[in-house]
GROMACS .gro file of C-alpha atoms in nm:
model
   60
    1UNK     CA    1  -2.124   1.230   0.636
    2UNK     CA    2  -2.056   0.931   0.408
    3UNK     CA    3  -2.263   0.612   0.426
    4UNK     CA    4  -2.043   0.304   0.544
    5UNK     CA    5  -2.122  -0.083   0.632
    6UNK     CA    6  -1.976  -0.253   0.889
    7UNK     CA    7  -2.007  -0.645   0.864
    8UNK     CA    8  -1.856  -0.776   1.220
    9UNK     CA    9  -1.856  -1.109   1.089
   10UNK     CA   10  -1.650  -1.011   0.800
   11UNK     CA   11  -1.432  -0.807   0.971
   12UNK     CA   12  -1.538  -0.519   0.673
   13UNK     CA   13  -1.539  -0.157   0.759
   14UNK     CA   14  -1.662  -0.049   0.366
   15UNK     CA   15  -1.692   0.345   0.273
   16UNK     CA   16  -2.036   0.357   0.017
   17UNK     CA   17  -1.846   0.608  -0.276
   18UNK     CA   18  -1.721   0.552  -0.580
   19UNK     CA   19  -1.357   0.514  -0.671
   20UNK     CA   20  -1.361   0.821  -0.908
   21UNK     CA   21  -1.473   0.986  -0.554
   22UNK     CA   22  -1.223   0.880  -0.369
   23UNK     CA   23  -0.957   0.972  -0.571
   24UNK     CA   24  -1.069   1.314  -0.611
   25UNK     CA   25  -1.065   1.321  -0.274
   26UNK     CA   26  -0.697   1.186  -0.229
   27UNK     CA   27  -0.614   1.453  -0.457
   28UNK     CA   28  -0.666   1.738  -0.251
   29UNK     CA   29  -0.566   1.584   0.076
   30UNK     CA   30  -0.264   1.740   0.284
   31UNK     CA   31  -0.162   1.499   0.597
   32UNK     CA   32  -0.214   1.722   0.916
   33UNK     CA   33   0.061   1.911   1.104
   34UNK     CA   34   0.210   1.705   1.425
   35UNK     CA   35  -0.011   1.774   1.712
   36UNK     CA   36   0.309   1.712   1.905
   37UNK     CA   37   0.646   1.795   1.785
   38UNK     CA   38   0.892   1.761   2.126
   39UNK     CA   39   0.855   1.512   2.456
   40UNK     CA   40   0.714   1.242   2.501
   41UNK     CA   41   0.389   1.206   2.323
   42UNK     CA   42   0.576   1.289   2.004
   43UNK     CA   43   0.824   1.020   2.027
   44UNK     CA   44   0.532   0.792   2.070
   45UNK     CA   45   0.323   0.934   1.764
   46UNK     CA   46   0.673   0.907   1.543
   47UNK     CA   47   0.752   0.555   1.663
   48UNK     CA   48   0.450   0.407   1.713
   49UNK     CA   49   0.246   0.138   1.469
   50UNK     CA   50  -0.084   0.217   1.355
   51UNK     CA   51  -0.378   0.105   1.562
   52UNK     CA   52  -0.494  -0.136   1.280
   53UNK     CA   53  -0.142  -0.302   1.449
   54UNK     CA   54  -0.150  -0.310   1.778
   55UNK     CA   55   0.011   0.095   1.804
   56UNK     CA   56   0.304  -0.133   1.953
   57UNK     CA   57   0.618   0.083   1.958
   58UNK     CA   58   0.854  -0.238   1.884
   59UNK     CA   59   0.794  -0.479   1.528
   60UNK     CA   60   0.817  -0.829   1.733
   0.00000   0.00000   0.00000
């Protein structure tokens, strides 16, 4: 795996490659298939915010 540093006192989550790395990287990246495409979990996983904020299904 990569090497990363996490500074709690920063709030930093860093990933340790080079920019040239990650953008080769980005290059060849395909976003997944829906692990849920019908009920309820789905409407959640379409609707919902990211967890960075709050996975909160309204904007208030």
């Amino acid at each position: 795996g990569d090497s990363i540093t996490i500074d709690a006192r920063q709030l930093l989550l860093q990933l340790n490659i080079t920019d040239s790395e990650l953008a080769q990287r980005k290059v060849g990246w395909l976003a997944p298939k829906p692990r849920y495409t019908r009920g309820v979990q789905a409407k959640f996983a379409f609707n919902a915010s990211s967890a960075s904020k709050g996975a909160v299904l309204d904007d208030y």
